[in-house]
Amino acid sequence: ADHAPKTTPPPADGSCPGRVAIVTGAGRGLGAEYARRLARAGAAVVVNDLGVGLDGANDGTAPADEVVAEIRAAGGRAIASGHDVSSWKEAGQLVGLAVDTFGDLDVLVNNAGVLRDRTITRMTEAEWDSVIQVHLKGTFATTHHAANHWRERHREHPGRAGRLINTTSVSGLFGNAGQANYSAAKAGIAAMTITASLELGRYGVTANCVSPGAATRMTAALGGDPDDPSRSPGFPAAVVEWLASDRSDGVTGRVFLTSGKRVSVAEGWEHG
Ligand code: ADP
């Protein structure tokens, strides 16, 4: 028994065998849950978080290295990235890291974010800019670079599917007092994702949004019962895994609300 393997590798019949995924903002919280979940499903995961290697200077952000270590200890494949997604150049380097390390990119999950809540009358320019930069520009920057990879790849491997999974919020769909910056960024992400579904379908790419209702730091401002199982990080993570897998083939341009007791598609956010 001393020589028994201490870890169980991901099942070969997982939902995402051989896929390569990037999860941004995955050093903790929901992003970390997405990364662990995709790794368990058989994907090789680039765990991105700006907190990597900055120990102490990053307002308490857990480094991506810890999540990578957990995934590897469980027999999965992962590598850490400290790229800043709000930098056009670094977003490109992040996509390059996935391709260089694991040979391809199949799934991009945009989850990185910051919160700078303040009412409109008190919000500073810096608070507006930082939230728009990380959420809206960051999501577009990684999407742009991934889309170019998928466009190139489609020429040689038209059968391979790309998966763009972005994060929106009930703030972005319905607004939320104190979150003009965040709600504007999240509304922008939802609309941009639908645009991506219209533009990238020809390259075999689906593009969808998840609106997590999970009780994380990011969603704590929205209130609700933290003991409600539908608010556990596993609930949106299951939707992300499904969207990353070939089980969601053909599903594109949708916004999946995981708030409440069930997963629903946001009305009015569908094309046609
Ligand atoms: P949640 O728990 O809802 O996922 P968090 O705020 O805990 O929300 O997680 C968001 C993550 O995004 C944090 O770990 C943070 O370090 C990361 N992050 C913030 N800005 C950037 C950025 N520009 N590039 C990459 N990661 C970022």
Coordinates of C-alpha atoms and ligand atoms in Angstrom, one line a residue:
A1 CA 0.0 0.0 0.0
D2 CA 3.0 2.2 0.6
H3 CA 3.6 2.2 -3.2
A4 CA 0.0 2.9 -4.1
P5 CA -0.3 6.1 -6.2
K6 CA -1.4 9.0 -4.0
T7 CA -3.2 10.7 -6.8
T8 CA -5.8 9.8 -9.4
P9 CA -5.2 11.2 -12.9
P10 CA -8.1 12.8 -14.7
P11 CA -10.3 10.2 -16.4
A12 CA -9.6 9.5 -20.0
D13 CA -13.3 9.7 -20.7
G14 CA -13.7 13.1 -19.1
S15 CA -15.8 15.7 -20.9
C16 CA -12.7 17.6 -22.2
P17 CA -10.0 15.0 -22.9
G18 CA -7.0 16.5 -24.7
R19 CA -8.4 20.1 -24.7
V20 CA -6.3 23.0 -23.9
A21 CA -7.9 25.8 -21.8
I22 CA -7.0 29.2 -20.5
V23 CA -8.8 30.5 -17.4
T24 CA -8.0 34.1 -16.5
G25 CA -8.2 35.3 -12.9
A26 CA -7.9 31.7 -11.7
G27 CA -5.6 32.2 -8.7
R28 CA -8.6 32.0 -6.4
G29 CA -12.4 32.1 -6.2
L30 CA -14.5 31.1 -9.1
G31 CA -11.7 31.2 -11.6
A32 CA -9.7 28.6 -9.5
E33 CA -12.8 26.4 -9.4
Y34 CA -13.2 26.6 -13.2
A35 CA -9.5 25.7 -13.6
R36 CA -9.7 22.7 -11.2
R37 CA -12.9 21.5 -12.9
L38 CA -11.6 21.7 -16.4
A39 CA -8.4 19.9 -15.4
R40 CA -10.5 17.1 -13.8
A41 CA -12.4 16.9 -17.0
G42 CA -9.1 16.1 -18.8
A43 CA -8.1 19.6 -20.1
A44 CA -4.6 21.0 -19.8
V45 CA -5.1 24.3 -18.2
V46 CA -3.2 27.6 -18.2
V47 CA -4.0 29.1 -14.8
N48 CA -3.7 32.8 -15.3
D49 CA -3.7 35.4 -12.5
L50 CA -1.9 38.7 -12.2
G51 CA -1.0 37.8 -8.6
V52 CA 1.7 35.2 -9.7
G53 CA 5.1 35.9 -8.2
L54 CA 4.1 39.3 -6.8
D55 CA 3.8 38.0 -3.2
G56 CA 2.6 40.5 -0.8
A57 CA 2.4 43.4 -3.3
N58 CA -0.9 42.2 -4.7
D59 CA -3.5 42.9 -2.1
G60 CA -3.8 39.3 -1.0
T61 CA -4.4 37.6 -4.3
A62 CA -3.6 33.9 -4.0
P63 CA -1.0 33.0 -6.7
A64 CA -1.9 30.8 -9.6
D65 CA 1.0 28.6 -8.6
E66 CA -1.1 27.1 -5.7
V67 CA -3.9 26.2 -8.1
V68 CA -1.4 24.7 -10.5
A69 CA 0.1 22.6 -7.7
E70 CA -3.3 21.3 -6.6
I71 CA -4.2 20.3 -10.2
R72 CA -0.8 18.6 -10.7
A73 CA -1.2 16.8 -7.3
A74 CA -4.5 15.4 -8.6
G75 CA -2.8 14.1 -11.7
G76 CA -3.9 16.9 -14.0
R77 CA -1.9 19.2 -16.4
A78 CA -1.5 22.9 -15.7
I79 CA 0.9 25.8 -15.9
A80 CA 0.7 29.2 -14.2
S81 CA 0.6 32.6 -16.0
G82 CA 1.0 36.0 -14.4
H83 CA 0.1 37.9 -17.5
D84 CA -2.0 41.1 -17.1
V85 CA -5.0 40.5 -19.4
S86 CA -5.7 44.2 -19.6
S87 CA -2.4 44.6 -21.5
W88 CA -2.9 43.9 -25.2
K89 CA 0.7 42.5 -25.5
E90 CA 0.4 40.3 -22.4
A91 CA -2.9 38.9 -23.5
G92 CA -1.2 37.9 -26.7
Q93 CA 1.6 36.3 -24.7
L94 CA -0.9 34.4 -22.6
V95 CA -2.4 32.8 -25.7
G96 CA 1.1 32.1 -26.9
L97 CA 2.0 30.4 -23.7
A98 CA -1.0 27.9 -24.1
V99 CA 0.0 27.1 -27.6
D100 CA 3.8 26.8 -26.8
T101 CA 3.2 24.7 -23.7
F102 CA 0.4 22.5 -24.7
G103 CA 0.4 22.7 -28.5
D104 CA -2.9 24.4 -29.0
L105 CA -5.8 26.4 -27.5
D106 CA -9.3 25.1 -27.5
V107 CA -11.1 26.9 -24.6
L108 CA -10.8 30.5 -23.3
V109 CA -12.5 31.3 -20.1
N110 CA -12.4 35.1 -19.3
N111 CA -12.9 35.5 -15.5
A112 CA -10.3 38.0 -14.4
G113 CA -11.7 41.1 -12.7
V114 CA -11.4 43.8 -10.1
L115 CA -14.1 45.6 -8.2
R116 CA -14.1 49.3 -7.4
D117 CA -17.6 49.9 -6.1
R118 CA -18.7 53.5 -5.6
T119 CA -21.9 55.5 -6.4
I120 CA -21.8 57.5 -9.6
T121 CA -21.5 60.9 -7.8
R122 CA -18.4 59.7 -5.9
M123 CA -16.7 57.4 -8.4
T124 CA -13.3 58.5 -9.5
E125 CA -11.9 58.4 -13.0
A126 CA -9.3 55.8 -11.8
E127 CA -12.1 53.6 -10.4
W128 CA -14.0 53.7 -13.6
D129 CA -10.9 53.1 -15.8
S130 CA -9.5 50.2 -13.8
V131 CA -12.7 48.1 -13.9
I132 CA -13.3 48.8 -17.6
Q133 CA -9.7 48.0 -18.4
V134 CA -9.5 44.6 -16.7
H135 CA -13.1 43.3 -17.4
L136 CA -14.0 44.8 -20.8
K137 CA -10.6 45.5 -22.5
G138 CA -9.1 42.4 -20.9
T139 CA -11.8 40.1 -22.1
F140 CA -11.6 41.6 -25.6
A141 CA -7.8 41.5 -25.7
T142 CA -7.6 37.7 -24.9
T143 CA -10.6 37.1 -27.2
H144 CA -8.8 38.9 -30.1
H145 CA -5.6 36.9 -29.7
A146 CA -7.5 33.6 -29.3
A147 CA -9.7 34.3 -32.2
N148 CA -6.7 34.8 -34.5
H149 CA -5.3 31.5 -33.3
W150 CA -8.7 29.8 -34.0
R151 CA -8.9 31.5 -37.5
E152 CA -5.4 30.2 -38.4
R153 CA -6.1 26.7 -37.0
H154 CA -9.4 26.4 -38.8
R155 CA -7.5 26.4 -42.2
E156 CA -5.6 23.3 -41.3
H157 CA -7.9 21.6 -38.8
P158 CA -11.5 22.6 -39.7
G159 CA -12.9 19.9 -37.4
R160 CA -11.5 21.4 -34.2
A161 CA -13.8 23.5 -32.1
G162 CA -12.9 26.7 -30.3
R163 CA -14.8 27.7 -27.1
L164 CA -15.1 31.2 -25.9
I165 CA -16.6 31.5 -22.4
N166 CA -17.0 34.9 -20.9
T167 CA -18.2 36.1 -17.6
T168 CA -21.1 38.5 -17.2
S169 CA -23.2 39.3 -14.2
V170 CA -26.7 40.1 -13.2
S171 CA -25.2 43.6 -12.6
G172 CA -24.4 43.7 -16.3
L173 CA -27.9 42.5 -17.3
F174 CA -30.0 44.5 -14.9
G175 CA -27.7 47.1 -13.3
N176 CA -26.7 47.4 -9.7
A177 CA -26.4 50.5 -7.5
G178 CA -22.8 51.2 -6.7
Q179 CA -21.5 49.4 -9.7
A180 CA -21.7 51.7 -12.7
N181 CA -18.2 50.7 -13.8
Y182 CA -18.7 47.0 -13.3
S183 CA -22.3 46.8 -14.7
A184 CA -21.2 48.7 -17.8
A185 CA -18.2 46.4 -18.3
K186 CA -20.4 43.3 -17.8
A187 CA -23.1 44.5 -20.2
G188 CA -20.4 45.2 -22.7
I189 CA -19.0 41.7 -22.3
A190 CA -22.4 40.2 -22.9
A191 CA -22.9 42.1 -26.1
M192 CA -19.4 41.5 -27.2
T193 CA -19.7 37.8 -26.7
I194 CA -22.8 37.7 -28.9
T195 CA -20.9 39.6 -31.5
A196 CA -18.1 37.0 -31.2
S197 CA -20.6 34.2 -31.7
L198 CA -21.7 35.9 -35.0
E199 CA -18.2 36.5 -36.2
L200 CA -16.4 33.4 -35.1
G201 CA -18.9 30.7 -35.9
R202 CA -17.3 30.3 -39.4
Y203 CA -14.0 29.2 -37.6
G204 CA -15.8 26.6 -35.6
V205 CA -15.9 28.7 -32.5
T206 CA -18.8 29.0 -30.1
A207 CA -19.1 32.0 -27.8
N208 CA -21.3 32.1 -24.7
C209 CA -21.5 34.0 -21.4
V210 CA -21.9 32.6 -17.9
S211 CA -23.5 34.9 -15.2
P212 CA -22.4 33.2 -12.0
G213 CA -24.7 33.6 -9.0
A214 CA -22.1 32.0 -6.8
A215 CA -21.3 33.7 -3.5
T216 CA -17.8 34.9 -4.2
R217 CA -16.1 38.1 -3.4
M218 CA -17.1 39.5 -6.8
T219 CA -20.8 38.6 -6.3
A220 CA -21.0 39.2 -2.5
A221 CA -22.2 42.8 -3.2
L222 CA -25.3 41.3 -4.8
G223 CA -26.5 39.8 -1.5
G224 CA -28.5 36.5 -1.2
D225 CA -28.2 33.4 0.9
P226 CA -24.6 32.1 0.9
D227 CA -25.8 28.6 2.0
D228 CA -28.0 28.1 -1.1
P229 CA -26.4 25.3 -3.0
S230 CA -27.0 27.1 -6.3
R231 CA -24.7 29.8 -5.0
S232 CA -21.8 27.4 -4.6
P233 CA -18.9 27.8 -7.1
G234 CA -19.6 24.3 -8.4
F235 CA -22.8 25.4 -10.0
P236 CA -21.3 27.9 -12.5
A237 CA -18.2 25.6 -12.8
A238 CA -20.5 22.8 -14.1
V239 CA -21.9 25.1 -16.8
V240 CA -18.4 26.2 -17.8
E241 CA -17.3 22.5 -18.1
W242 CA -20.3 21.8 -20.2
L243 CA -19.7 24.8 -22.5
A244 CA -16.0 23.7 -22.8
S245 CA -16.9 20.2 -23.8
D246 CA -18.3 18.9 -27.1
R247 CA -21.6 18.2 -25.3
S248 CA -22.5 21.9 -26.0
D249 CA -21.8 21.7 -29.7
G250 CA -23.9 24.2 -31.6
V251 CA -24.8 26.2 -28.5
T252 CA -23.6 29.8 -29.1
G253 CA -24.5 33.4 -28.5
R254 CA -26.2 32.6 -25.2
V255 CA -26.0 34.1 -21.7
F256 CA -26.4 31.4 -19.0
L257 CA -27.6 32.6 -15.7
T258 CA -26.5 30.3 -12.9
S259 CA -28.1 32.5 -10.2
G260 CA -31.3 31.0 -8.7
K261 CA -32.1 27.3 -8.4
R262 CA -31.5 26.4 -12.0
V263 CA -29.5 27.4 -15.0
S264 CA -31.5 29.6 -17.4
V265 CA -30.8 31.5 -20.6
A266 CA -31.1 35.2 -20.2
E267 CA -34.0 36.5 -22.3
G268 CA -33.4 39.4 -24.6
W269 CA -29.7 38.4 -25.0
E270 CA -30.3 36.1 -27.9
H271 CA -29.8 37.0 -31.5
G272 CA -32.7 36.6 -33.9
Ligands
ADP1 P1 -14.2 35.6 -8.1 O1 -14.0 34.9 -6.8 O2 -15.6 36.1 -8.4 O3 -13.6 34.9 -9.3 P2 -12.0 37.3 -7.5 O4 -11.9 38.8 -7.4 O5 -11.6 36.5 -6.3 O6 -13.4 37.0 -8.0 O7 -11.1 36.8 -8.7 C1 -10.7 37.6 -9.8 C2 -9.2 37.3 -10.0 O8 -8.8 38.1 -11.2 C3 -8.3 37.7 -8.9 O9 -7.6 36.6 -8.4 C4 -7.4 38.8 -9.5 O10 -6.0 38.7 -9.0 C5 -7.5 38.5 -11.0 N1 -7.1 39.6 -11.8 C6 -7.5 40.9 -11.6 N2 -7.0 41.7 -12.5 C7 -6.3 40.9 -13.4 C8 -5.6 41.1 -14.6 N3 -5.5 42.4 -15.1 N4 -5.0 40.1 -15.2 C9 -5.2 38.8 -14.7 N5 -5.8 38.5 -13.6 C10 -6.4 39.6 -12.9

